XYZ file of C-alpha atoms in Angstrom:
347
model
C 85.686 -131.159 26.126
C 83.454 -133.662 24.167
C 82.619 -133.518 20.474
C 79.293 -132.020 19.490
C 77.393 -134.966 18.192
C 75.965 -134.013 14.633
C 73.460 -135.691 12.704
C 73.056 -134.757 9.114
C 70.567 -134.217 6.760
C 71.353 -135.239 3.108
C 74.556 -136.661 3.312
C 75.652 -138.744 -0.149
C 79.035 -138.870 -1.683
C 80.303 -136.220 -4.485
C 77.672 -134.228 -2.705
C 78.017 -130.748 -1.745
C 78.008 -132.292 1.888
C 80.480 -134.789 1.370
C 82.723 -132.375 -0.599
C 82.547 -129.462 1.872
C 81.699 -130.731 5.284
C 83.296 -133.938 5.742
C 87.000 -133.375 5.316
C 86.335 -130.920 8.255
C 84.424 -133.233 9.859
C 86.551 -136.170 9.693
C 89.787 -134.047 10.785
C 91.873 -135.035 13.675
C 90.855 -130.854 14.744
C 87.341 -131.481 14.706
C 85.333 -130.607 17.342
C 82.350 -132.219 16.310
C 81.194 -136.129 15.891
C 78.933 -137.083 13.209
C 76.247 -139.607 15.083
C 73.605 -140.032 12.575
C 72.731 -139.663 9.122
C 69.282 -139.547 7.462
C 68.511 -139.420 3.961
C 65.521 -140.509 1.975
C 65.552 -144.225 2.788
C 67.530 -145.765 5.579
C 69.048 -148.089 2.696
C 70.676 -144.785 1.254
C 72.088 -143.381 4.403
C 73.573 -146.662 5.430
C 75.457 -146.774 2.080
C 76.211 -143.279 2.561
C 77.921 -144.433 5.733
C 79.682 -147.019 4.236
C 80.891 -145.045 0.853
C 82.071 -141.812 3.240
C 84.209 -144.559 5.636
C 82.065 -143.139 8.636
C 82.216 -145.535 11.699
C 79.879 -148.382 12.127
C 78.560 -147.129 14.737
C 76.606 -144.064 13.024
C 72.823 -144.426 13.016
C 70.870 -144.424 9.774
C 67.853 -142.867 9.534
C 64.984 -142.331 6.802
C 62.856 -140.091 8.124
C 63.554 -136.662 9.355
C 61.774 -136.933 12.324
C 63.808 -139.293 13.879
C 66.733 -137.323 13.618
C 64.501 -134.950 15.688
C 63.596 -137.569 18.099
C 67.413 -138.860 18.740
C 68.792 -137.398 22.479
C 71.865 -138.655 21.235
C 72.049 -135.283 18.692
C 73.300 -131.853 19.337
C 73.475 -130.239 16.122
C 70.948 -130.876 13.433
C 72.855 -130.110 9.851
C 70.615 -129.671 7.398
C 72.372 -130.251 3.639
C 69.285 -130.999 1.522
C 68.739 -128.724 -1.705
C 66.650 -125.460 -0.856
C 62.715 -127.265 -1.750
C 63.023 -129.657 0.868
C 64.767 -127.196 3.339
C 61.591 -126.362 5.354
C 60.303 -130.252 5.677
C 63.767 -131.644 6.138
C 64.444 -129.007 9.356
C 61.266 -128.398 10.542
C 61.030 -131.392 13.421
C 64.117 -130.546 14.790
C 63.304 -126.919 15.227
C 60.162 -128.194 17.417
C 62.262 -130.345 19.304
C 64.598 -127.374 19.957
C 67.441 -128.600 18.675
C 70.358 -126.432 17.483
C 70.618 -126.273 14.004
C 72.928 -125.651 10.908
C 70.905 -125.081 7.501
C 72.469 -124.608 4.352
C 71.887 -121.184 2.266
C 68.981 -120.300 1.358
C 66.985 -120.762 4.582
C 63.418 -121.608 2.565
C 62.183 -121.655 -0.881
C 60.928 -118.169 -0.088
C 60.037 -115.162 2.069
C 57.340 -116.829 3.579
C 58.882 -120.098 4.431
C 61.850 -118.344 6.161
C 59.734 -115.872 8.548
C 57.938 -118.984 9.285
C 61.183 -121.661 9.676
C 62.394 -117.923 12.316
C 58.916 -117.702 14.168
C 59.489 -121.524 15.007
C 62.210 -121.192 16.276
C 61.832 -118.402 17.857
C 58.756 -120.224 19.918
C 60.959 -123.350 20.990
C 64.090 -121.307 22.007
C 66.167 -122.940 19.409
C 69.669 -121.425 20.884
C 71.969 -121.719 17.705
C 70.062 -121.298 13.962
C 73.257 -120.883 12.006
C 72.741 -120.008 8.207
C 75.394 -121.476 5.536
C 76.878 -117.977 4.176
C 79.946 -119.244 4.881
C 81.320 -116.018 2.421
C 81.612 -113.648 5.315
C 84.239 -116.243 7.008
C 86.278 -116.155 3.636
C 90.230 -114.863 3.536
C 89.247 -112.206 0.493
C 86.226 -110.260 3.018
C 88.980 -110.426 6.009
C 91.712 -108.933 4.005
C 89.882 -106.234 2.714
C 88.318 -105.578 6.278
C 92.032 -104.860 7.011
C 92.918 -102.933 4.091
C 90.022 -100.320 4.320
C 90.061 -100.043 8.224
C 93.348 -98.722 7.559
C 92.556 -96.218 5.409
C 94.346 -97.005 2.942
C 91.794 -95.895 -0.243
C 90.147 -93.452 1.977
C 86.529 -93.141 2.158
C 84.746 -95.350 -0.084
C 82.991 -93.827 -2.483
C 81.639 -96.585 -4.587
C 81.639 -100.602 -5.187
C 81.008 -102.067 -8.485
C 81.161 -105.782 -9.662
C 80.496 -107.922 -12.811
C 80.740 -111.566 -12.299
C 79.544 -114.808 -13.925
C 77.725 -117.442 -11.546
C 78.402 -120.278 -13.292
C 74.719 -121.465 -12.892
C 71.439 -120.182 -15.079
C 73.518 -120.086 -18.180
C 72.304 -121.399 -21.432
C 72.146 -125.499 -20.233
C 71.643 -127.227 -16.655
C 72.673 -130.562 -15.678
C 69.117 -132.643 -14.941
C 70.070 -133.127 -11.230
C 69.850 -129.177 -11.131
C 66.813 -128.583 -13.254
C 65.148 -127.162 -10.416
C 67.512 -124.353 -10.506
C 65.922 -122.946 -13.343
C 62.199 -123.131 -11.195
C 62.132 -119.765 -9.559
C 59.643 -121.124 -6.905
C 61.830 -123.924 -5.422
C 64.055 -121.196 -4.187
C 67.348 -121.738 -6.143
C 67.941 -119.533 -8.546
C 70.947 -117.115 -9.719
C 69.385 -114.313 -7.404
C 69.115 -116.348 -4.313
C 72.351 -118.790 -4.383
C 75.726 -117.201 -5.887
C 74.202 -113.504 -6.222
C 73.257 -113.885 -2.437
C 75.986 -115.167 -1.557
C 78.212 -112.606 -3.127
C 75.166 -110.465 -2.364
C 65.993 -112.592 -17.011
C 63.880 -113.458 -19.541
C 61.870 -116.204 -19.020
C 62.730 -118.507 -22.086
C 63.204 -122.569 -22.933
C 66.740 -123.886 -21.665
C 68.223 -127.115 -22.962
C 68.773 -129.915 -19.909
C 71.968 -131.547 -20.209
C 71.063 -135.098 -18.737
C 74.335 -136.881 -16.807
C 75.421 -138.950 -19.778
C 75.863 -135.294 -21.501
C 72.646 -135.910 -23.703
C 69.996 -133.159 -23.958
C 66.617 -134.034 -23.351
C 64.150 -133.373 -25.739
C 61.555 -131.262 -23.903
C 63.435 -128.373 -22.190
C 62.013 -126.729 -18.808
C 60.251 -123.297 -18.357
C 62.823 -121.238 -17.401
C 60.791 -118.484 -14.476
C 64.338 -118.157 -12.246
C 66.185 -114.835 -13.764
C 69.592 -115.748 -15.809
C 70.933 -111.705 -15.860
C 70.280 -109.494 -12.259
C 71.258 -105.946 -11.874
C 71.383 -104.482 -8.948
C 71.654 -100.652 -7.805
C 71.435 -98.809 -4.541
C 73.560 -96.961 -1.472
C 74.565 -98.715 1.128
C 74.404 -97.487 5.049
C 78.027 -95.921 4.739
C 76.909 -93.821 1.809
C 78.809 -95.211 -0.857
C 76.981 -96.120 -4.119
C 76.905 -99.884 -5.000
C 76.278 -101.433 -8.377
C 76.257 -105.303 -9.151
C 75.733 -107.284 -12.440
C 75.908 -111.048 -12.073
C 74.581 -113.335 -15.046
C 74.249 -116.970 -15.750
C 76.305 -118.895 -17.320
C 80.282 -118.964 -17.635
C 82.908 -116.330 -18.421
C 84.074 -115.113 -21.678
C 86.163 -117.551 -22.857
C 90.125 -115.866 -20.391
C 88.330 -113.353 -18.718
C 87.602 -113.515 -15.079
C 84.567 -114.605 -13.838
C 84.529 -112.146 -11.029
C 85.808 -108.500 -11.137
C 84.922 -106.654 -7.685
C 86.198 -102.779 -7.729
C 86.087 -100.392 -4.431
C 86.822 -96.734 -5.434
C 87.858 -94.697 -2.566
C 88.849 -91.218 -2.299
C 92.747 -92.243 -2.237
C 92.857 -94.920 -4.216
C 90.745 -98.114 -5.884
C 90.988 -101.963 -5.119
C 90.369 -104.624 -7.336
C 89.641 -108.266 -6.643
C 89.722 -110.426 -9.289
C 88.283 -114.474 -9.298
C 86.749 -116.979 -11.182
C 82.868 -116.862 -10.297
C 80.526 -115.599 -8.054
C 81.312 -118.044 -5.600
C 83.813 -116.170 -3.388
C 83.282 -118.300 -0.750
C 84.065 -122.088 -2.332
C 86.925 -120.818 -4.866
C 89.990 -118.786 -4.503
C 90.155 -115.343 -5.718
C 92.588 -114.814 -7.737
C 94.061 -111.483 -7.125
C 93.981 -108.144 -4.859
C 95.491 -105.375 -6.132
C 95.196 -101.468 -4.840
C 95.687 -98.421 -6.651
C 97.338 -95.765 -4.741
C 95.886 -92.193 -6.723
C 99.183 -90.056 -4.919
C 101.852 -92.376 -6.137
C 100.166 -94.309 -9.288
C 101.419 -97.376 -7.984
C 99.764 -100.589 -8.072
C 100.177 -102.567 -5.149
C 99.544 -106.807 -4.718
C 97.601 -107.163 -1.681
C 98.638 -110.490 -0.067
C 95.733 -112.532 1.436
C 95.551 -112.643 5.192
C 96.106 -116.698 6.210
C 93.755 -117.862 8.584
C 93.081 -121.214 10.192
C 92.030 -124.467 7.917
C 94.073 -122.849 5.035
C 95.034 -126.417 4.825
C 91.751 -127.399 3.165
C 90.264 -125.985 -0.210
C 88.130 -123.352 -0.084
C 85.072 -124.498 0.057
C 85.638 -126.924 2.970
C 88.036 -124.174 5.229
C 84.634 -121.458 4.950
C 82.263 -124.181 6.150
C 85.009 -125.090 9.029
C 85.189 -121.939 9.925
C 81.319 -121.707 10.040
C 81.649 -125.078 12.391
C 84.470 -123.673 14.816
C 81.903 -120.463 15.449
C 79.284 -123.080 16.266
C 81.824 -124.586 18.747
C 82.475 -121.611 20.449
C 79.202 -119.752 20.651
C 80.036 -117.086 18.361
C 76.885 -115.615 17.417
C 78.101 -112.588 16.454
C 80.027 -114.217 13.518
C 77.161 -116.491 12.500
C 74.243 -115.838 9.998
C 71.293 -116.641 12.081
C 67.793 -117.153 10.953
C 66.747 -113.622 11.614
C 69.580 -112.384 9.112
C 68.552 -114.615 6.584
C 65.160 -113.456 6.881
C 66.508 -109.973 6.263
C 68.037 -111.492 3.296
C 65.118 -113.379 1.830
C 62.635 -109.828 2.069
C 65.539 -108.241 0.090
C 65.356 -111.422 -2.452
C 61.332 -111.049 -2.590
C 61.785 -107.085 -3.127
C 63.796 -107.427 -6.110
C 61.647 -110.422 -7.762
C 58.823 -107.661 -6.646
C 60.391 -104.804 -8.973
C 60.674 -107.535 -11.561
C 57.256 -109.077 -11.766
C 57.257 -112.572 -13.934
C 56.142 -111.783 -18.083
């Protein structure tokens, strides 16, 4: 079988693409071939090529559309941050190309119905969405453990976590996290994933200076969230900004069934690009507390964040739509996004 030839969208070393993708990518197992990369200048993606020891042979590109215009392509990954999602992907959608788009699809509601209806038109056949979470060892173990009954019916979930971003500084190369409209924000990256005052924030510039004149903070940096889900079972979730007290865990996930309660504990949010650190169930009839062991699964090999996003790759490979967030679920995901900003108006 020959490689699905990729070409990538923002690709720059110690870049969330470089970090996560590549060591896939570059793996003896891959099944895909990167074939081009385009970034903002052609000068930048051929240094990118060079930095990221990608053959020689990899075409640079500076303009999105040519990426759209190259037969050579199969996959379209699009790695760019959320505000240039819609631009960056658009072409290739019109030239019905299969594409993979990082999390969240647009900057908003709108732009995602709008990035689906296009595809829709050009009968794009693969629109996979980068919420890689759902591949993760922690959701697959405890898809075992409650399929087997083992807490009964669930009655409730409840978790408190930290997301590490929207805290009380921001690096300047994230600065438009804090700018609810460019579509990154606390509620749309690791509260989405895993599922706010407006005030001044200090930006920590790279050198670890502040700068003087801090941004408008409009992007929430506390969310809570309450409602049932379809099984019934009341869910709760409190995620703020910002790291966690100074020993505790940054994540504390708790599933109370009729027989008995699990509890995951982790370091952030981000389920899906760091390792939880424990599972442990509480069986009500004996008052024993038992380890839960994390299922293994392939790419275990690589760190977290890079075995999620291979796994998100393999289900490209193999036409597993079923596994796959496509553009219609992220839509679904977005309205839910635009709801809660909508019970929340801006002050």
């Amino acid at each position: 079988m020959n490689p699905i030839r990729i070409g990538i969208i923002g690709l720059s070393p110690g870049a969330w693409a470089a970090n996560a993708h590549l060591p896939y990518l570059q793996s003896p197992n891959s099944k895909f071939k990167i074939v081009a990369v385009c970034n903002s200048t052609v000068e930048s993606a051929a240094k990118s090529v060079r930095d990221l020891s990608l053959p020689g042979s990899v075409k640079t590109y500076g303009n999105v559309q040519e990426i759209a215009d190259d037969k050579d392509i199969d996959l379209v990954v699009c790695t760019t941050r959320v505000d240039r999602h819609y631009k960056s992907i658009l072409p290739s959608l019109k030239a019905s190309k299969d594409v993979f788009l990082e999390w969240p699809l647009g900057r908003n509601f709108g732009e995602a119905k709008e990035l689906l209806s296009i595809a829709q038109q050009h009968n794009v056949s693969i629109t996979a969405v980068g919420l890689q979470g759902r591949f993760d060892a922690t959701v697959e173990t405890l898809k075992d453990v409650l399929a087997e009954g083992r807490i009964g019916k669930v009655l409730s979930t409840t978790i408190t976590s930290q997301g590490v971003i929207a805290g009380q500084s921001e690096l300047e190369n994230q600065t438009y996290l804090v700018d609810r409209d460019s579509g990154g924000s606390l509620l749309s990256i690791p509260a989405s994933h895993l599922l706010d005052t407006v005030q001044q924030v200090k930006i920590i510039k790279a050198d670890g200076s502040i700068l003087e004149e801090a941004a408008k903070k409009t992007a929430p940096d506390h969310i809570i969230i309450q409602g049932m889900l379809e099984s019934g079972a009341v869910f709760s979730a409190t995620v703020r900004g910002g790291a966690p007290f100074k020993g505790s865990p940054g994540l504390v996930w708790s599933i109370y069934g009729e027989k008995g309660e699990i509890r995951i504990l982790g370091p952030s949010a981000f389920i899906e690009v760091v390792s939880t650190t424990s599972i442990e169930l509480h069986n009500f009839d004996t008052d024993v507390v038992e380890q839960i062991e994390l299922k293994r699964g392939a790419f275990d090999e690589f760190s977290p964040m890079t075995r999620n996003v291979a796994r998100v790759y393999e289900a490209i490979a193999a036409g597993d739509k079923s596994r796959l967030c496509d553009f219609e679920g992220a839509v679904k995901r977005h309205e839910f996004i635009e709801e809660v900003y909508n019970q929340n108006p801006r002050v």
